[in-house]
Every structure is written in C-alpha cells, then in structure tokens.
Amino acid sequence: MNEPRNLVLIGFMGAGKTTVGRALAARLGWATVDCDDLIEQRAGKTIAAIFAEEGESHFRGVEAAVAADLASYEHTVITTGGGVVERPDNLDHLRRAGRVIYLRARVETLYGRVRGSDHRPLLQVADPLGRMGELLARRAPAYEKADRVIDTDDLTVAEVVERILA
Ligand code: S3P
C-alpha cells in the first residue's frame, strides 16, 4: 500500500489520540499537529473559554475551518477533537488529508481515562458517563467510516502504534 501523506487519528474523548499520536509520530519521524491546539490558536483562547463565551456551535465552526485546512500538511500525524465527526463535511476533509484511523474503545474505558479531568466542557455535567454514552452512540456511525478501526481497550500505547503501522 502506498504510504499515506498523513495519518489522521479520530475517536471519542479519552481514546488516546494525543498520546498515541505523539508515539506514532516519534516512531515514523513525522511531525504532529493537534486540531484542538489549532482551534485555540485561531480563537486566541482555550477551548473551555470558547465554549463558555461563544458556545458550542461557534466552536464547531472554528473546528470545521481548521479541518478544511488540513490537506496542506505532509508527513504529519494529525490528531482531532472527539467531536470532529459532528459535521459530515469534516470527515471528507480528513480523508483528503490522509489515512483516517479510528481509535475505538468502550465507554467505560473512555470514562476511566477522562474522569477527573476538568478541561472538557461537554463533560462538566452531573452524569458525565451518561453523557458520554449518548454522544458516543450518536457519533459511532461516523467514526466507523474511518479507513481503519483499532480496538484499544486492552492494548498499550505501543501496541496501538504497532497495529497502526502494521
Ligand atoms: C470534544 C472533544 C475535545 C475538544 C472539545 C470537544 C468533543 O477533544 O475538541 O472539548 O466534542 O468530543 P478531545 O477528544 O481531544 O478531548
């Protein structure tokens, strides 16, 4: 198979996109870029501040603009925010940028990884696990459109990297 121009990691909050992305890039000698970082740079504020001051739909607009520009990267592991699949056009942009890999995990696994973190506005609710279950059910069909799906529940970061490279 031809080497893809970039590798794009998608998946729910807590899927390990950033951690796996860094390890994968180190292995390949590639750069990394994180869509959430690009969003914060464009907006000049943190994601929490964007949600608090402008709301989620404004955030999704900035996220879509960032996704539309990703095709300009090369030899880069691109990591995305969990909600990038909320707008169907974004997935087309991701596909144009490179090979799209879904890091899949059960909601209980995801919850175990994100519980206690306070920088994700969507989880600042009374029942974060319930919220995650709803969001995951809604987004799963879009995530599954990735070129490859990797079940990460029982894998180490190094093992996920090897599966991606296999
Ligand atoms: C979001 C996921 C976050 C971030 C924002 C919204 C989502 O990224 O983009 O808080 O809608 O799932 P991570 O998946 O890196 O936590």
Coordinates of C-alpha atoms and ligand atoms in Angstrom, one line a residue:
M1 CA 0.0 0.0 0.0
N2 CA 1.3 3.5 -0.8
E3 CA 2.5 5.5 2.1
P4 CA -0.2 7.9 3.1
R5 CA 0.6 11.6 3.1
N6 CA -0.6 12.0 6.7
L7 CA -2.2 9.8 9.4
V8 CA -5.3 11.2 11.0
L9 CA -6.5 9.9 14.4
I10 CA -10.1 10.2 15.3
G11 CA -12.1 8.9 18.3
F12 CA -14.0 9.9 21.3
M13 CA -12.6 11.9 24.2
G14 CA -10.2 9.6 26.1
A15 CA -9.5 7.4 23.1
G16 CA -5.8 8.2 23.5
K17 CA -5.5 10.2 20.2
T18 CA -2.9 12.7 21.6
T19 CA -0.8 10.1 23.4
V20 CA -0.9 7.6 20.5
G21 CA -0.3 10.4 18.0
R22 CA 2.9 11.5 19.7
A23 CA 4.3 8.0 20.0
L24 CA 3.3 7.2 16.4
A25 CA 5.0 10.4 15.1
A26 CA 8.1 9.6 17.1
R27 CA 8.2 6.2 15.5
L28 CA 7.8 7.5 12.0
G29 CA 10.0 10.6 12.4
W30 CA 6.9 12.6 11.5
A31 CA 5.5 15.9 12.9
T32 CA 2.3 16.1 14.9
V33 CA -0.4 18.6 14.8
D34 CA -3.5 18.7 17.1
C35 CA -6.7 20.2 15.8
D36 CA -7.7 21.4 19.3
D37 CA -4.4 23.4 19.5
L38 CA -5.0 24.9 16.1
I39 CA -8.5 25.9 17.2
E40 CA -7.1 27.6 20.3
Q41 CA -4.5 29.4 18.2
R42 CA -7.2 30.6 15.8
A43 CA -9.5 31.7 18.5
G44 CA -6.8 33.1 20.7
K45 CA -8.4 31.4 23.8
T46 CA -8.8 28.0 25.3
I47 CA -11.5 25.6 24.3
A48 CA -13.1 26.0 27.6
A49 CA -13.3 29.7 27.1
I50 CA -14.7 29.3 23.5
F51 CA -17.5 27.1 24.9
A52 CA -18.2 29.4 27.8
E53 CA -18.1 32.7 25.9
E54 CA -19.3 31.8 22.4
G55 CA -21.0 28.4 22.8
E56 CA -20.5 25.0 21.1
S57 CA -21.8 26.0 17.7
H58 CA -19.2 28.7 17.4
F59 CA -16.5 26.1 18.5
R60 CA -17.8 23.7 15.8
G61 CA -17.4 26.5 13.2
V62 CA -13.8 27.1 14.1
E63 CA -13.2 23.3 14.2
A64 CA -14.6 23.0 10.6
A65 CA -12.4 25.8 9.4
V66 CA -9.3 24.0 10.9
A67 CA -10.4 20.7 9.3
A68 CA -10.7 22.3 5.9
D69 CA -7.1 23.4 6.0
L70 CA -5.5 20.0 7.0
A71 CA -4.7 18.9 3.5
S72 CA -1.8 21.3 3.5
Y73 CA 0.2 19.1 5.9
E74 CA 2.6 16.3 4.9
H75 CA 4.2 13.5 6.9
T76 CA 2.3 14.6 9.9
V77 CA 0.2 12.7 12.5
I78 CA -3.0 14.8 12.8
T79 CA -4.9 14.4 16.0
T80 CA -8.5 15.6 16.2
G81 CA -11.1 16.5 18.8
G82 CA -13.7 13.8 19.6
G83 CA -16.5 15.9 18.1
V84 CA -14.9 16.5 14.7
V85 CA -17.3 13.9 13.2
E86 CA -20.3 16.0 14.3
R87 CA -20.1 17.8 10.9
P88 CA -20.1 15.3 8.0
D89 CA -18.0 17.6 5.8
N90 CA -15.2 17.4 8.3
L91 CA -14.7 13.7 7.6
D92 CA -14.3 14.5 3.9
H93 CA -11.6 17.0 4.8
L94 CA -9.8 14.4 7.0
R95 CA -9.9 11.8 4.2
R96 CA -8.4 14.3 1.8
A97 CA -5.6 15.0 4.3
G98 CA -4.6 11.4 4.9
R99 CA -5.5 7.9 6.1
V100 CA -8.1 8.1 8.8
I101 CA -7.8 5.8 11.8
Y102 CA -10.5 5.4 14.5
L103 CA -9.2 4.5 18.0
R104 CA -12.2 2.7 19.3
A105 CA -12.9 1.9 23.0
R106 CA -15.8 1.0 25.2
V107 CA -17.5 3.9 27.0
E108 CA -16.3 2.5 30.4
T109 CA -12.7 2.6 29.2
L110 CA -13.1 6.1 27.9
Y111 CA -14.7 7.2 31.1
G112 CA -11.9 5.7 33.1
R113 CA -9.4 7.8 31.1
V114 CA -11.2 11.2 31.3
R115 CA -12.8 11.1 34.7
G116 CA -11.3 13.8 36.9
S117 CA -10.1 16.0 34.0
D118 CA -11.8 19.3 34.0
H119 CA -10.8 20.8 30.7
R120 CA -13.6 19.2 28.6
P121 CA -16.6 21.4 28.7
L122 CA -19.0 18.7 27.4
L123 CA -18.3 16.5 30.4
Q124 CA -18.9 19.2 33.1
V125 CA -22.3 17.8 33.8
A126 CA -23.9 15.8 36.7
D127 CA -23.7 12.5 34.8
P128 CA -20.6 12.5 32.6
L129 CA -20.7 8.8 31.9
G130 CA -24.4 9.0 30.7
R131 CA -23.5 12.0 28.6
M132 CA -20.6 10.1 27.1
G133 CA -22.8 7.1 26.3
E134 CA -25.3 9.4 24.4
L135 CA -22.6 11.2 22.5
L136 CA -20.7 8.0 21.6
A137 CA -23.9 6.3 20.3
R138 CA -24.6 9.4 18.1
R139 CA -21.1 9.6 16.8
A140 CA -20.2 6.0 16.4
P141 CA -21.6 5.5 12.8
A142 CA -19.4 8.5 11.7
Y143 CA -16.3 7.2 13.5
E144 CA -16.8 3.8 11.9
K145 CA -16.4 5.4 8.4
A146 CA -12.6 5.6 9.1
D147 CA -10.2 3.7 6.8
R148 CA -9.2 1.6 9.8
V149 CA -10.7 0.8 13.2
I150 CA -8.5 -0.2 16.1
D151 CA -9.9 -1.6 19.3
T152 CA -7.8 -0.1 22.0
D153 CA -9.4 -1.2 25.3
D154 CA -6.8 -3.9 26.1
L155 CA -3.8 -2.5 24.2
T156 CA -0.9 -0.4 25.4
V157 CA 0.0 2.7 23.6
A158 CA 3.0 0.9 22.0
E159 CA 0.7 -1.9 20.8
V160 CA -1.8 0.6 19.3
V161 CA 1.1 2.2 17.4
E162 CA 2.2 -1.2 16.1
R163 CA -1.3 -2.0 14.9
I164 CA -1.4 1.3 13.0
L165 CA 1.9 0.6 11.4
A166 CA 1.1 -3.0 10.5
Ligands
S3P1 C1 -14.8 17.5 22.2 C2 -13.6 16.8 22.4 C3 -12.4 17.6 22.8 C4 -12.5 19.0 22.4 C5 -13.7 19.7 22.8 C6 -15.0 18.9 22.3 C7 -16.0 16.6 21.7 O1 -11.2 17.0 22.3 O2 -12.3 19.2 21.0 O3 -13.7 19.6 24.2 O4 -16.9 17.2 21.3 O5 -15.9 15.4 21.9 P1 -10.6 15.6 22.8 O6 -11.3 14.5 22.1 O7 -9.2 15.6 22.5 O8 -10.8 15.5 24.3

